């Protein structure tokens, strides 16, 4: 297995960040080049440009990448182990409410639906919701509906400090417990999801967005939405239409009042 110094990977991520300031890299499913990338393709591109052969890095999706990591943990565990999220770490969104491909359902790890790279100063990812490569939000802690897991790639040689800690963790069980676990509200309303406690908006991804899309469909969205976990233009349009029809502030954000109206609409259907 080929290993490269993580700074080389970070340099590639920073090159992409500079590139997207003056040009657009579109989101392309299965893409791995400046003409188009998906989330795994972006991470693979940075490692390949840093010197890892494509044959070693081209894995089948973010779920495969998550399971192939040397070690994974929450951002909070990262702070405990390293003092901060180490530069060059891979970021993931991990859900335990389903959605993973069939071949991964039996292992109990969950659905790693999205991935990106942390440079030590900022993060970069290919967003399906925004349909392009973006500088992404990460503040070193779990984000509801966003980055909540950190991974260390087997192809990377991290800093001396990080490598010393990882050496001590060799053989340890991979941590898949996501941060900020919340009890699921009672199902008396006819629609039950822990994600009704949070706000969702354009660009968000994950099972929380699937809950939004499912609720909109049950409340009569026309056309019905594809429940894909990406808060893109179609989902935003459906939210705006619902808010307008129910005399809510039409801001495209699914917060407390929109959730309440969605649940009432589902009950009345």
Short mmCIF file of C-alpha atoms in Angstrom, two decimals:
data_model
loop_
_atom_site.label_atom_id
_atom_site.label_comp_id
_atom_site.label_asym_id
_atom_site.label_seq_id
_atom_site.Cartn_x
_atom_site.Cartn_y
_atom_site.Cartn_z
CA UNK A 1 0.00 0.00 0.00
CA UNK A 2 1.27 3.44 -0.98
CA UNK A 3 1.51 6.08 1.73
CA UNK A 4 2.11 9.81 1.27
CA UNK A 5 2.83 12.66 3.67
CA UNK A 6 -0.48 14.29 4.59
CA UNK A 7 0.88 17.76 3.77
CA UNK A 8 0.91 16.76 0.10
CA UNK A 9 -2.81 15.96 0.32
CA UNK A 10 -3.50 19.23 2.15
CA UNK A 11 -1.61 21.12 -0.58
CA UNK A 12 -3.93 19.59 -3.19
CA UNK A 13 -7.01 20.54 -1.16
CA UNK A 14 -5.72 24.12 -0.87
CA UNK A 15 -5.08 24.19 -4.62
CA UNK A 16 -8.73 23.23 -5.18
CA UNK A 17 -9.89 25.90 -2.72
CA UNK A 18 -7.95 28.52 -4.67
CA UNK A 19 -9.32 27.14 -7.95
CA UNK A 20 -12.99 27.43 -6.89
CA UNK A 21 -12.48 31.09 -6.01
CA UNK A 22 -12.16 31.85 -9.72
CA UNK A 23 -13.92 28.93 -11.38
CA UNK A 24 -16.59 26.30 -10.68
CA UNK A 25 -16.02 22.58 -10.32
CA UNK A 26 -19.48 21.07 -10.86
CA UNK A 27 -20.82 18.18 -8.83
CA UNK A 28 -20.73 15.13 -11.10
CA UNK A 29 -21.66 11.71 -9.75
CA UNK A 30 -18.60 9.48 -10.11
CA UNK A 31 -16.42 12.42 -11.17
CA UNK A 32 -12.81 12.75 -10.08
CA UNK A 33 -11.39 15.69 -12.05
CA UNK A 34 -11.58 19.46 -12.43
CA UNK A 35 -14.42 19.00 -14.92
CA UNK A 36 -16.58 17.43 -12.20
CA UNK A 37 -16.39 15.61 -8.87
CA UNK A 38 -18.60 13.95 -6.30
CA UNK A 39 -17.71 13.93 -2.59
CA UNK A 40 -15.61 10.78 -2.68
CA UNK A 41 -14.06 11.84 -5.99
CA UNK A 42 -12.78 15.05 -4.44
CA UNK A 43 -11.01 13.21 -1.63
CA UNK A 44 -9.67 10.60 -4.05
CA UNK A 45 -8.45 13.34 -6.42
CA UNK A 46 -6.41 14.99 -3.65
CA UNK A 47 -4.77 11.71 -2.63
CA UNK A 48 -4.12 10.65 -6.24
CA UNK A 49 -2.54 14.02 -7.07
CA UNK A 50 -0.42 13.61 -3.93
CA UNK A 51 0.96 10.32 -5.26
CA UNK A 52 -1.41 7.47 -4.34
CA UNK A 53 -2.17 5.28 -7.38
CA UNK A 54 -5.76 5.52 -8.58
CA UNK A 55 -6.12 1.74 -8.35
CA UNK A 56 -5.59 1.98 -4.57
CA UNK A 57 -7.75 5.04 -3.94
CA UNK A 58 -10.77 4.51 -6.20
CA UNK A 59 -13.21 2.93 -3.73
CA UNK A 60 -16.93 2.35 -4.20
CA UNK A 61 -18.53 5.26 -2.36
CA UNK A 62 -18.21 7.19 0.90
CA UNK A 63 -19.45 4.16 2.88
CA UNK A 64 -16.55 2.07 1.57
CA UNK A 65 -14.11 4.85 2.39
CA UNK A 66 -15.45 5.19 5.93
CA UNK A 67 -15.08 1.48 6.57
CA UNK A 68 -11.55 1.48 5.11
CA UNK A 69 -10.27 4.21 7.43
CA UNK A 70 -7.39 3.49 9.77
CA UNK A 71 -9.42 4.96 12.64
CA UNK A 72 -12.63 7.00 12.95
CA UNK A 73 -14.13 8.96 15.82
CA UNK A 74 -16.26 12.00 16.58
CA UNK A 75 -14.79 15.52 16.46
CA UNK A 76 -15.21 15.59 20.24
CA UNK A 77 -13.13 12.41 20.63
CA UNK A 78 -10.57 13.93 18.25
CA UNK A 79 -10.19 16.92 20.54
CA UNK A 80 -9.70 14.57 23.51
CA UNK A 81 -7.06 12.52 21.67
CA UNK A 82 -5.22 15.16 19.65
CA UNK A 83 -6.25 18.52 21.10
CA UNK A 84 -7.94 19.40 17.79
CA UNK A 85 -8.99 17.82 14.51
CA UNK A 86 -5.66 17.04 12.81
CA UNK A 87 -4.95 18.69 9.48
CA UNK A 88 -5.63 16.38 6.55
CA UNK A 89 -8.27 14.32 8.34
CA UNK A 90 -11.24 13.10 6.32
CA UNK A 91 -14.65 14.39 7.43
CA UNK A 92 -17.84 12.34 7.23
CA UNK A 93 -21.56 12.62 7.83
CA UNK A 94 -22.62 9.37 9.52
CA UNK A 95 -26.25 8.46 10.26
CA UNK A 96 -27.67 5.47 12.08
CA UNK A 97 -31.21 5.75 10.73
CA UNK A 98 -30.72 3.76 7.53
CA UNK A 99 -29.96 4.81 3.97
CA UNK A 100 -26.71 2.88 3.53
CA UNK A 101 -26.34 0.61 0.47
CA UNK A 102 -27.66 -2.92 0.96
CA UNK A 103 -24.19 -4.48 1.22
CA UNK A 104 -23.46 -2.46 4.37
CA UNK A 105 -26.72 -2.85 6.28
CA UNK A 106 -25.61 -5.94 8.22
CA UNK A 107 -22.45 -4.48 9.76
CA UNK A 108 -24.24 -1.95 11.96
CA UNK A 109 -21.78 0.85 11.19
CA UNK A 110 -24.40 3.16 9.68
CA UNK A 111 -24.65 5.30 6.56
CA UNK A 112 -21.60 7.44 5.76
CA UNK A 113 -23.50 9.61 3.29
CA UNK A 114 -20.95 12.36 2.65
CA UNK A 115 -17.21 13.02 2.94
CA UNK A 116 -14.73 15.87 2.61
CA UNK A 117 -11.27 17.05 3.71
CA UNK A 118 -10.12 19.24 6.61
CA UNK A 119 -7.04 21.33 5.80
CA UNK A 120 -6.42 22.46 9.37
CA UNK A 121 -7.97 25.86 8.60
CA UNK A 122 -11.08 25.05 6.59
CA UNK A 123 -12.82 22.14 4.88
CA UNK A 124 -13.65 21.36 1.28
CA UNK A 125 -16.28 19.07 -0.19
CA UNK A 126 -18.29 18.42 -3.34
CA UNK A 127 -21.89 19.30 -2.46
CA UNK A 128 -24.73 17.52 -4.24
CA UNK A 129 -27.16 20.09 -2.81
CA UNK A 130 -25.24 23.07 -4.21
CA UNK A 131 -24.11 21.09 -7.27
CA UNK A 132 -20.48 22.19 -6.99
CA UNK A 133 -17.27 21.96 -4.95
CA UNK A 134 -17.50 24.29 -1.96
CA UNK A 135 -15.63 25.47 1.10
CA UNK A 136 -17.63 23.69 3.78
CA UNK A 137 -18.55 24.58 7.36
CA UNK A 138 -16.63 22.77 10.10
CA UNK A 139 -15.74 24.17 13.52
CA UNK A 140 -14.19 21.13 15.18
CA UNK A 141 -17.41 19.81 16.66
CA UNK A 142 -20.33 17.65 15.54
CA UNK A 143 -22.89 19.49 13.43
CA UNK A 144 -26.52 18.38 13.33
CA UNK A 145 -27.07 17.26 9.76
CA UNK A 146 -23.43 17.95 8.97
CA UNK A 147 -19.93 16.71 9.72
CA UNK A 148 -20.03 14.44 12.77
CA UNK A 149 -17.19 11.94 12.21
CA UNK A 150 -13.46 12.22 11.52
CA UNK A 151 -11.42 9.57 9.70
CA UNK A 152 -7.71 8.83 9.26
CA UNK A 153 -6.84 7.37 5.89
CA UNK A 154 -4.52 4.38 5.62
CA UNK A 155 -2.70 6.03 2.73
CA UNK A 156 -1.66 9.07 4.79
CA UNK A 157 1.34 9.67 7.02
CA UNK A 158 0.20 12.30 9.52
CA UNK A 159 2.27 14.50 11.82
CA UNK A 160 4.55 12.87 14.39
CA UNK A 161 2.15 13.69 17.21
CA UNK A 162 -0.85 12.24 15.36
CA UNK A 163 1.03 9.12 14.29
CA UNK A 164 2.08 8.45 17.90
CA UNK A 165 -1.55 8.56 19.06
CA UNK A 166 -2.76 6.45 16.13
CA UNK A 167 -0.07 3.86 16.88
CA UNK A 168 -1.52 3.54 20.38
CA UNK A 169 -4.98 3.05 18.89
CA UNK A 170 -3.87 0.30 16.50
CA UNK A 171 -6.37 -2.54 16.62
CA UNK A 172 -8.92 -0.44 18.54
CA UNK A 173 -12.55 -0.78 17.53
CA UNK A 174 -13.61 1.92 15.10
CA UNK A 175 -15.80 4.45 16.90
CA UNK A 176 -19.09 4.91 15.05
CA UNK A 177 -21.07 6.65 17.80
CA UNK A 178 -22.14 10.01 16.44
CA UNK A 179 -22.39 13.07 18.65
CA UNK A 180 -25.48 14.68 20.15
CA UNK A 181 -27.80 11.66 20.25
CA UNK A 182 -31.38 12.82 20.71
CA UNK A 183 -34.40 10.76 21.75
CA UNK A 184 -37.01 10.30 19.05
CA UNK A 185 -40.28 12.12 19.88
CA UNK A 186 -43.41 10.01 20.38
CA UNK A 187 -45.17 8.96 17.19
CA UNK A 188 -48.61 10.24 18.31
CA UNK A 189 -48.47 13.00 15.71
CA UNK A 190 -48.38 10.53 12.84
CA UNK A 191 -44.86 11.62 11.93
CA UNK A 192 -41.90 10.83 14.16
CA UNK A 193 -38.30 11.89 13.69
CA UNK A 194 -35.57 13.18 15.99
CA UNK A 195 -34.67 15.60 13.22
CA UNK A 196 -37.77 17.75 13.83
CA UNK A 197 -35.78 19.39 16.64
CA UNK A 198 -33.33 20.97 14.21
CA UNK A 199 -33.32 23.52 11.39
CA UNK A 200 -32.68 22.42 7.82
CA UNK A 201 -31.85 24.54 4.81
CA UNK A 202 -30.43 24.62 1.32
CA UNK A 203 -27.13 22.72 1.04
CA UNK A 204 -27.71 20.42 4.03
CA UNK A 205 -27.36 16.66 3.55
CA UNK A 206 -28.09 13.44 5.40
CA UNK A 207 -30.96 11.66 7.09
CA UNK A 208 -32.31 14.89 8.55
CA UNK A 209 -32.96 16.10 5.02
CA UNK A 210 -34.59 12.76 4.22
CA UNK A 211 -36.96 13.43 7.12
CA UNK A 212 -37.79 16.84 5.63
CA UNK A 213 -38.39 15.34 2.19
CA UNK A 214 -40.53 12.52 3.59
CA UNK A 215 -42.63 15.01 5.58
CA UNK A 216 -43.12 17.25 2.55
CA UNK A 217 -44.20 14.27 0.45
CA UNK A 218 -46.66 13.12 3.12
CA UNK A 219 -47.99 16.67 3.37
CA UNK A 220 -48.74 16.62 -0.37
CA UNK A 221 -45.70 18.03 -2.16
CA UNK A 222 -46.38 18.27 -5.89
CA UNK A 223 -44.31 17.01 -7.58
CA UNK A 224 -43.26 14.43 -5.02
CA UNK A 225 -39.63 14.72 -3.96
CA UNK A 226 -36.91 12.15 -4.43
CA UNK A 227 -35.95 11.22 -0.84
CA UNK A 228 -32.20 11.39 -1.45
CA UNK A 229 -30.97 13.37 1.58
CA UNK A 230 -29.83 16.38 -0.47
CA UNK A 231 -31.46 19.75 0.28
CA UNK A 232 -31.16 21.04 -3.25
CA UNK A 233 -33.29 23.30 -5.49
CA UNK A 234 -36.25 20.91 -5.71
CA UNK A 235 -36.48 20.50 -1.93
CA UNK A 236 -36.13 24.24 -1.38
CA UNK A 237 -38.88 24.91 -3.92
CA UNK A 238 -41.17 22.43 -2.14
CA UNK A 239 -40.45 24.10 1.22
CA UNK A 240 -41.18 27.56 -0.20
CA UNK A 241 -44.44 26.30 -1.75
CA UNK A 242 -45.50 24.69 1.52
CA UNK A 243 -44.64 27.81 3.55
CA UNK A 244 -46.56 30.03 1.14
CA UNK A 245 -49.62 27.77 1.22
CA UNK A 246 -49.64 27.76 5.04
CA UNK A 247 -49.04 31.51 5.55
CA UNK A 248 -45.54 31.03 6.99
CA UNK A 249 -42.50 33.18 6.34
CA UNK A 250 -41.28 31.88 2.99
CA UNK A 251 -37.56 31.63 3.71
CA UNK A 252 -36.94 28.05 2.54
CA UNK A 253 -35.72 27.03 6.01
CA UNK A 254 -37.41 24.18 7.85
CA UNK A 255 -37.44 25.29 11.48
CA UNK A 256 -39.82 25.04 14.42
CA UNK A 257 -42.87 26.68 12.79
CA UNK A 258 -42.51 24.86 9.48
CA UNK A 259 -42.10 21.51 11.27
CA UNK A 260 -45.25 22.23 13.31
CA UNK A 261 -47.20 23.05 10.15
CA UNK A 262 -45.87 19.96 8.34
CA UNK A 263 -46.93 17.67 11.19
CA UNK A 264 -50.40 19.27 11.32
CA UNK A 265 -50.74 18.86 7.56
CA UNK A 266 -49.74 15.19 7.80
CA UNK A 267 -52.28 14.60 10.57
CA UNK A 268 -55.00 16.22 8.50
CA UNK A 269 -54.23 14.25 5.36
#
